[in-house]
Tab-separated table of C-alpha atoms and ligand atoms in Angstrom:
chain	number	residue	atom	x	y	z
A	1	UNK	CA	-37.305	-56.850	100.892
A	2	UNK	CA	-39.736	-54.415	99.752
A	3	UNK	CA	-43.448	-53.359	100.404
A	4	UNK	CA	-45.124	-56.733	100.871
A	5	UNK	CA	-46.941	-56.856	103.829
A	6	UNK	CA	-45.878	-59.718	106.849
A	7	UNK	CA	-48.381	-61.020	109.091
A	8	UNK	CA	-48.421	-63.451	111.849
A	9	UNK	CA	-51.857	-65.830	112.006
A	10	UNK	CA	-52.776	-66.886	115.353
A	11	UNK	CA	-55.053	-69.798	115.872
A	12	UNK	CA	-55.500	-72.151	118.702
A	13	UNK	CA	-54.695	-76.031	118.585
A	14	UNK	CA	-58.867	-76.869	118.976
A	15	UNK	CA	-59.440	-75.034	115.885
A	16	UNK	CA	-58.149	-78.171	114.124
A	17	UNK	CA	-60.415	-80.087	116.169
A	18	UNK	CA	-64.188	-80.477	115.366
A	19	UNK	CA	-67.512	-82.080	116.928
A	20	UNK	CA	-67.734	-84.001	113.399
A	21	UNK	CA	-64.213	-85.737	113.857
A	22	UNK	CA	-63.250	-88.331	117.103
A	23	UNK	CA	-59.935	-87.468	116.113
A	24	UNK	CA	-57.387	-84.457	117.891
A	25	UNK	CA	-57.132	-83.415	114.496
A	26	UNK	CA	-59.447	-82.987	112.311
A	27	UNK	CA	-58.235	-83.748	108.308
A	28	UNK	CA	-61.268	-82.187	106.624
A	29	UNK	CA	-61.320	-79.246	108.810
A	30	UNK	CA	-57.302	-78.747	108.405
A	31	UNK	CA	-57.629	-78.941	104.352
A	32	UNK	CA	-60.075	-75.924	104.385
A	33	UNK	CA	-57.972	-73.792	106.941
A	34	UNK	CA	-55.002	-74.423	104.830
A	35	UNK	CA	-56.829	-73.987	101.527
A	36	UNK	CA	-57.464	-70.631	102.693
A	37	UNK	CA	-54.421	-69.729	103.695
A	38	UNK	CA	-52.390	-70.857	100.785
A	39	UNK	CA	-55.410	-68.929	98.267
A	40	UNK	CA	-54.649	-65.827	100.451
A	41	UNK	CA	-50.725	-66.003	100.549
A	42	UNK	CA	-51.020	-66.234	96.582
A	43	UNK	CA	-53.352	-63.637	95.807
A	44	UNK	CA	-52.532	-61.194	98.335
A	45	UNK	CA	-48.716	-61.665	97.946
A	46	UNK	CA	-48.428	-61.348	101.278
A	47	UNK	CA	-45.717	-62.682	103.397
A	48	UNK	CA	-46.929	-65.278	106.319
A	49	UNK	CA	-46.186	-67.036	109.253
A	50	UNK	CA	-48.481	-69.003	111.373
A	51	UNK	CA	-48.368	-69.433	115.287
A	52	UNK	CA	-50.506	-72.830	116.169
A	53	UNK	CA	-51.669	-73.508	119.442
A	54	UNK	CA	-51.650	-77.309	121.283
A	55	UNK	CA	-55.281	-76.933	123.223
A	56	UNK	CA	-56.713	-80.110	121.106
A	57	UNK	CA	-53.837	-81.933	122.743
A	58	UNK	CA	-52.842	-80.656	126.056
A	59	UNK	CA	-52.473	-77.513	127.656
A	60	UNK	CA	-49.824	-77.362	130.602
A	61	UNK	CA	-52.642	-75.875	133.235
A	62	UNK	CA	-54.598	-78.941	132.652
A	63	UNK	CA	-51.338	-81.443	133.908
A	64	UNK	CA	-50.585	-78.609	136.969
A	65	UNK	CA	-53.975	-78.702	137.638
A	66	UNK	CA	-53.729	-82.516	138.295
A	67	UNK	CA	-50.338	-82.600	140.607
A	68	UNK	CA	-47.910	-82.693	137.725
A	69	UNK	CA	-44.583	-80.299	137.312
A	70	UNK	CA	-45.861	-77.296	135.629
A	71	UNK	CA	-42.639	-76.862	133.122
A	72	UNK	CA	-43.230	-80.325	132.417
A	73	UNK	CA	-46.674	-80.164	131.461
A	74	UNK	CA	-45.909	-77.325	129.720
A	75	UNK	CA	-43.179	-79.064	127.441
A	76	UNK	CA	-45.807	-81.835	126.706
A	77	UNK	CA	-47.941	-78.649	125.902
A	78	UNK	CA	-45.289	-77.480	123.340
A	79	UNK	CA	-45.011	-81.039	121.980
A	80	UNK	CA	-48.839	-80.741	120.989
A	81	UNK	CA	-48.051	-77.960	118.595
A	82	UNK	CA	-45.542	-79.718	116.987
A	83	UNK	CA	-48.013	-82.163	115.921
A	84	UNK	CA	-50.631	-79.203	114.816
A	85	UNK	CA	-47.801	-77.270	112.975
A	86	UNK	CA	-47.038	-80.677	110.954
A	87	UNK	CA	-50.754	-81.680	110.006
A	88	UNK	CA	-50.662	-77.753	109.081
A	89	UNK	CA	-47.606	-77.973	106.742
A	90	UNK	CA	-48.944	-81.250	105.042
A	91	UNK	CA	-52.125	-79.656	104.174
A	92	UNK	CA	-50.403	-76.281	102.931
A	93	UNK	CA	-48.165	-78.194	100.924
A	94	UNK	CA	-50.881	-80.569	99.094
A	95	UNK	CA	-52.011	-77.058	98.047
A	96	UNK	CA	-48.784	-76.414	96.243
A	97	UNK	CA	-48.060	-73.725	99.765
A	98	UNK	CA	-44.173	-74.302	100.443
A	99	UNK	CA	-44.249	-74.332	104.077
A	100	UNK	CA	-41.336	-74.625	106.834
A	101	UNK	CA	-42.330	-75.388	110.096
A	102	UNK	CA	-39.647	-73.434	112.184
A	103	UNK	CA	-39.591	-75.355	116.322
A	104	UNK	CA	-38.572	-73.677	119.462
A	105	UNK	CA	-37.390	-76.761	120.467
A	106	UNK	CA	-35.001	-78.308	118.644
A	107	UNK	CA	-35.847	-81.542	116.863
A	108	UNK	CA	-33.721	-81.645	113.922
A	109	UNK	CA	-35.136	-84.876	112.601
A	110	UNK	CA	-38.802	-83.032	112.118
A	111	UNK	CA	-38.338	-79.591	111.913
A	112	UNK	CA	-35.851	-76.399	110.908
A	113	UNK	CA	-34.836	-74.543	114.362
A	114	UNK	CA	-36.374	-71.482	114.887
A	115	UNK	CA	-34.048	-69.040	113.551
A	116	UNK	CA	-35.090	-65.157	113.457
A	117	UNK	CA	-33.342	-64.630	110.259
A	118	UNK	CA	-33.929	-67.829	108.712
A	119	UNK	CA	-37.613	-67.165	109.748
A	120	UNK	CA	-37.446	-63.913	107.490
A	121	UNK	CA	-35.523	-65.678	104.573
A	122	UNK	CA	-38.470	-68.310	103.991
A	123	UNK	CA	-40.873	-65.316	103.785
A	124	UNK	CA	-39.021	-63.686	101.626
A	125	UNK	CA	-39.241	-66.731	99.442
A	126	UNK	CA	-42.994	-66.821	99.669
A	127	UNK	CA	-42.797	-69.963	102.201
A	128	UNK	CA	-45.511	-69.675	104.631
A	129	UNK	CA	-43.467	-69.932	108.154
A	130	UNK	CA	-45.356	-72.293	110.755
A	131	UNK	CA	-44.116	-71.671	114.554
A	132	UNK	CA	-43.995	-74.511	116.188
A	133	UNK	CA	-43.769	-75.109	119.997
A	134	UNK	CA	-44.553	-71.230	121.161
A	135	UNK	CA	-41.555	-70.122	122.064
A	136	UNK	CA	-39.955	-72.807	123.759
A	137	UNK	CA	-40.652	-71.435	127.200
A	138	UNK	CA	-42.971	-72.862	129.617
A	139	UNK	CA	-44.951	-71.161	131.639
A	140	UNK	CA	-46.108	-68.949	128.464
A	141	UNK	CA	-48.990	-69.187	125.641
A	142	UNK	CA	-48.959	-69.515	121.927
A	143	UNK	CA	-50.872	-66.254	122.420
A	144	UNK	CA	-47.470	-64.496	123.539
A	145	UNK	CA	-45.538	-66.642	121.563
A	146	UNK	CA	-47.518	-65.350	118.435
A	147	UNK	CA	-47.049	-61.329	119.451
A	148	UNK	CA	-43.490	-62.047	120.097
A	149	UNK	CA	-42.949	-63.945	116.777
A	150	UNK	CA	-44.443	-60.700	115.198
A	151	UNK	CA	-42.545	-58.686	116.795
A	152	UNK	CA	-39.670	-60.287	115.903
A	153	UNK	CA	-39.906	-60.443	112.381
A	154	UNK	CA	-41.317	-56.935	112.149
A	155	UNK	CA	-45.026	-58.096	110.966
A	156	UNK	CA	-47.326	-55.149	110.625
A	157	UNK	CA	-50.491	-57.233	112.216
A	158	UNK	CA	-50.915	-60.060	114.191
A	159	UNK	CA	-54.420	-61.701	113.160
A	160	UNK	CA	-56.144	-64.007	115.960
A	161	UNK	CA	-58.646	-66.188	114.565
A	162	UNK	CA	-61.003	-67.395	117.609
A	163	UNK	CA	-63.099	-71.003	116.971
A	164	UNK	CA	-66.014	-70.914	119.757
A	165	UNK	CA	-68.048	-68.433	118.150
A	166	UNK	CA	-66.769	-65.507	119.081
A	167	UNK	CA	-66.201	-63.522	116.080
A	168	UNK	CA	-64.301	-60.276	117.725
A	169	UNK	CA	-64.245	-58.386	121.016
A	170	UNK	CA	-67.171	-57.776	122.904
A	171	UNK	CA	-68.062	-55.566	125.628
A	172	UNK	CA	-68.921	-58.901	127.336
A	173	UNK	CA	-69.191	-62.357	127.086
A	174	UNK	CA	-71.499	-62.438	124.393
A	175	UNK	CA	-72.325	-66.245	124.757
A	176	UNK	CA	-73.237	-64.935	128.754
A	177	UNK	CA	-74.814	-61.723	128.105
A	178	UNK	CA	-77.029	-61.123	125.651
A	179	UNK	CA	-76.679	-57.058	125.437
A	180	UNK	CA	-72.694	-57.499	124.764
A	181	UNK	CA	-71.853	-55.609	121.633
A	182	UNK	CA	-68.979	-56.054	118.940
A	183	UNK	CA	-66.116	-53.579	119.127
A	184	UNK	CA	-64.713	-52.485	115.204
A	185	UNK	CA	-61.643	-51.181	117.160
A	186	UNK	CA	-60.993	-51.151	120.373
A	187	UNK	CA	-57.716	-49.801	122.783
A	188	UNK	CA	-54.892	-51.760	124.092
A	189	UNK	CA	-56.025	-49.815	127.153
A	190	UNK	CA	-59.807	-50.705	127.009
A	191	UNK	CA	-58.631	-54.246	126.726
A	192	UNK	CA	-56.893	-54.344	129.603
A	193	UNK	CA	-58.743	-51.551	132.234
A	194	UNK	CA	-62.093	-53.739	131.152
A	195	UNK	CA	-60.681	-57.464	131.273
A	196	UNK	CA	-61.582	-58.076	127.528
A	197	UNK	CA	-61.122	-61.606	126.768
A	198	UNK	CA	-59.113	-61.347	123.423
A	199	UNK	CA	-55.368	-62.763	124.265
A	200	UNK	CA	-53.919	-63.385	127.910
A	201	UNK	CA	-52.631	-60.438	129.251
A	202	UNK	CA	-49.252	-60.955	128.654
A	203	UNK	CA	-49.517	-61.176	125.033
A	204	UNK	CA	-52.066	-57.979	125.382
A	205	UNK	CA	-48.805	-56.004	127.212
A	206	UNK	CA	-46.531	-57.347	124.628
A	207	UNK	CA	-48.711	-56.062	121.668
A	208	UNK	CA	-49.628	-52.821	123.361
A	209	UNK	CA	-45.570	-51.962	124.106
A	210	UNK	CA	-44.604	-52.955	120.493
A	211	UNK	CA	-47.412	-50.868	118.881
A	212	UNK	CA	-48.730	-54.199	116.984
A	213	UNK	CA	-51.784	-54.440	115.910
A	214	UNK	CA	-54.196	-57.359	116.545
A	215	UNK	CA	-56.992	-58.210	114.281
A	216	UNK	CA	-59.266	-60.653	116.054
A	217	UNK	CA	-61.770	-62.571	113.754
A	218	UNK	CA	-63.668	-65.842	113.351
A	219	UNK	CA	-61.587	-68.299	111.853
A	220	UNK	CA	-64.028	-71.001	111.120
A	221	UNK	CA	-66.238	-68.489	109.196
A	222	UNK	CA	-65.925	-69.506	105.391
A	223	UNK	CA	-63.575	-66.849	103.467
A	224	UNK	CA	-62.565	-65.229	106.952
A	225	UNK	CA	-58.801	-65.987	106.838
A	226	UNK	CA	-58.420	-64.329	103.138
A	227	UNK	CA	-60.693	-61.425	104.730
A	228	UNK	CA	-58.461	-60.739	108.157
A	229	UNK	CA	-55.315	-61.111	105.866
A	230	UNK	CA	-56.297	-58.652	103.172
A	231	UNK	CA	-57.118	-55.995	105.591
A	232	UNK	CA	-60.524	-55.890	105.631
A	233	UNK	CA	-62.560	-54.970	108.358
A	234	UNK	CA	-64.122	-57.942	109.917
A	235	UNK	CA	-64.161	-58.611	113.364
A	236	UNK	CA	-62.712	-56.337	116.173
A	237	UNK	CA	-59.158	-54.029	115.829
A	238	UNK	CA	-57.218	-53.770	119.071
A	239	UNK	CA	-54.724	-51.151	118.572
B	301	UDP	N1	-46.860	-73.615	125.576
B	301	UDP	C1	-45.861	-72.970	126.486
B	301	UDP	N2	-44.808	-72.346	125.903
B	301	UDP	C2	-45.069	-71.648	125.071
B	301	UDP	C3	-46.163	-71.953	124.084
B	301	UDP	C4	-46.937	-73.128	124.660
B	301	UDP	O1	-45.223	-73.665	127.828
B	301	UDP	O2	-44.437	-70.747	124.492
B	301	UDP	C5	-47.581	-75.102	126.488
B	301	UDP	C6	-48.470	-74.435	127.465
B	301	UDP	O3	-48.508	-75.478	128.422
B	301	UDP	C7	-49.964	-74.326	126.701
B	301	UDP	C8	-49.468	-75.139	125.608
B	301	UDP	O4	-47.884	-75.322	125.381
B	301	UDP	O5	-50.654	-74.471	127.551
B	301	UDP	C9	-50.431	-75.351	124.302
B	301	UDP	O6	-50.408	-73.960	123.870
B	301	UDP	P1	-51.638	-73.097	123.664
B	301	UDP	O7	-52.122	-73.070	125.227
B	301	UDP	O8	-51.251	-71.752	123.782
B	301	UDP	O9	-52.550	-73.727	122.673
B	301	UDP	P2	-54.138	-72.750	122.198
B	301	UDP	O10	-54.329	-72.481	123.542
B	301	UDP	O11	-53.524	-71.840	120.993
B	301	UDP	O12	-54.608	-74.265	121.895
């Protein structure tokens, strides 16, 4: 396929929850996010894959901290991402955007298995691909999984949407340090050397090694998904 840009959008599971809802997934939030994704995909004519996390449901470290077997706890986290992926698929299809969930943990009744060539084929057919179950291995995060999948499908950009109110990469945590300032652009080397919070270190070094730029932006700001996907200079570009 030709010149269409291919992007992986990473969103945390917590982005799908909200204080306005007691549920682990707030349908209104999912609808807004899906609406923005569908509009951007159609308008910008991009090939878009989404990696969704599971932190609104379960994190491996939560169970491990309470004495659970780490791998078991991580598999619980991966299953949480499948729940989120299905919610996102449903909302995207309500918007008229054909969507396929590709799961790294096989569950044939629920989602297609992740097969690299199949993912690319879906993208070429203008379907949104939602990656579920991270990369299928315990001890990893969906941030690292997003980076891995982006490299595998030869995406040109990884967009990391934040949800905690921090709209990019700062010199320090802006919630704790009022003098912190935001980078428009920052190198992988500086992110690592200064231990700046972008994604986990495994994901960062993977992107650095593979020359995969990351746009960090506030997923919750209205219209921001379209801005980030269109290549607008919002948030911070890490490269
Ligand atoms: N996870 C894993 N391997 C993967 C992806 C995810 O073990 O390849 C587990 C891990 O326990 C993690 C949980 O799934 O805590 C949920 O993913 P993550 O914490 O990345 O979600 P987010 O913080 O983005 O919502």
